[in-house]
Amino acid sequence: MVVVRGEPTAEEIAALTAVLAARAAAARAAANTPAAPERPSAWRDRARGLRTPLRPGPGAWRTSLR
């Protein structure tokens, strides 16, 4: 690391180094975390075309059209 301007103390350089190391570790951890699978859009979802099971009983004819 090169200090371009000013005269930082050893404590300031140590604090900066700790912050940069923590950010690098967090970035590595985020890169190793698997992403959640993306759900298909409603237009491409083939499950929408499947019919719900028929339920016999009173008023079943009303739900048969859904």
GROMACS .gro file of C-alpha atoms in nm:
model
   66
    1MET     CA    1   0.000   0.000   0.000
    2VAL     CA    2   0.127   0.346  -0.083
    3VAL     CA    3   0.020   0.659   0.101
    4VAL     CA    4  -0.025   0.933  -0.156
    5ARG     CA    5  -0.106   1.222   0.072
    6GLY     CA    6  -0.085   1.286   0.445
    7GLU     CA    7   0.089   1.100   0.720
    8PRO     CA    8  -0.134   0.824   0.861
    9THR     CA    9  -0.045   0.663   1.189
   10ALA     CA   10   0.020   0.293   1.226
   11GLU     CA   11  -0.324   0.253   1.388
   12GLU     CA   12  -0.497   0.418   1.091
   13ILE     CA   13  -0.320   0.192   0.844
   14ALA     CA   14  -0.407  -0.112   1.058
   15ALA     CA   15  -0.775  -0.006   1.068
   16LEU     CA   16  -0.781   0.041   0.691
   17THR     CA   17  -0.618  -0.297   0.637
   18ALA     CA   18  -0.874  -0.465   0.866
   19VAL     CA   19  -1.165  -0.306   0.681
   20LEU     CA   20  -1.031  -0.406   0.340
   21ALA     CA   21  -0.966  -0.763   0.458
   22ALA     CA   22  -1.320  -0.790   0.598
   23ARG     CA   23  -1.472  -0.666   0.273
   24ALA     CA   24  -1.264  -0.910   0.070
   25ALA     CA   25  -1.373  -1.199   0.295
   26ALA     CA   26  -1.738  -1.096   0.261
   27ALA     CA   27  -1.706  -1.081  -0.117
   28ARG     CA   28  -1.553  -1.431  -0.125
   29ALA     CA   29  -1.830  -1.566   0.098
   30ALA     CA   30  -2.097  -1.408  -0.124
   31ALA     CA   31  -1.938  -1.558  -0.434
   32ASN     CA   32  -1.946  -1.908  -0.282
   33THR     CA   33  -2.313  -1.886  -0.178
   34PRO     CA   34  -2.532  -2.061  -0.436
   35ALA     CA   35  -2.801  -1.840  -0.583
   36ALA     CA   36  -3.164  -1.938  -0.544
   37PRO     CA   37  -3.305  -2.094  -0.860
   38GLU     CA   38  -3.507  -1.851  -1.062
   39ARG     CA   39  -3.875  -1.933  -1.093
   40PRO     CA   40  -4.008  -1.949  -1.448
   41SER     CA   41  -4.239  -1.671  -1.550
   42ALA     CA   42  -4.610  -1.739  -1.538
   43TRP     CA   43  -4.617  -1.744  -1.917
   44ARG     CA   44  -4.364  -2.028  -1.936
   45ASP     CA   45  -4.489  -2.224  -1.634
   46ARG     CA   46  -4.646  -2.542  -1.771
   47ALA     CA   47  -4.808  -2.626  -1.438
   48ARG     CA   48  -5.071  -2.361  -1.502
   49GLY     CA   49  -5.217  -2.577  -1.776
   50LEU     CA   50  -5.267  -2.873  -1.547
   51ARG     CA   51  -5.615  -2.924  -1.418
   52THR     CA   52  -5.684  -2.943  -1.048
   53PRO     CA   53  -5.818  -3.277  -0.925
   54LEU     CA   54  -6.193  -3.323  -0.940
   55ARG     CA   55  -6.368  -3.337  -0.607
   56PRO     CA   56  -6.703  -3.514  -0.618
   57GLY     CA   57  -6.978  -3.389  -0.398
   58PRO     CA   58  -7.251  -3.128  -0.379
   59GLY     CA   59  -7.177  -2.833  -0.603
   60ALA     CA   60  -6.891  -3.009  -0.782
   61TRP     CA   61  -7.029  -2.903  -1.117
   62ARG     CA   62  -6.947  -2.539  -1.029
   63THR     CA   63  -6.577  -2.612  -0.987
   64SER     CA   64  -6.553  -2.843  -1.289
   65LEU     CA   65  -6.506  -2.545  -1.519
   66ARG     CA   66  -6.201  -2.411  -1.341
   0.00000   0.00000   0.00000
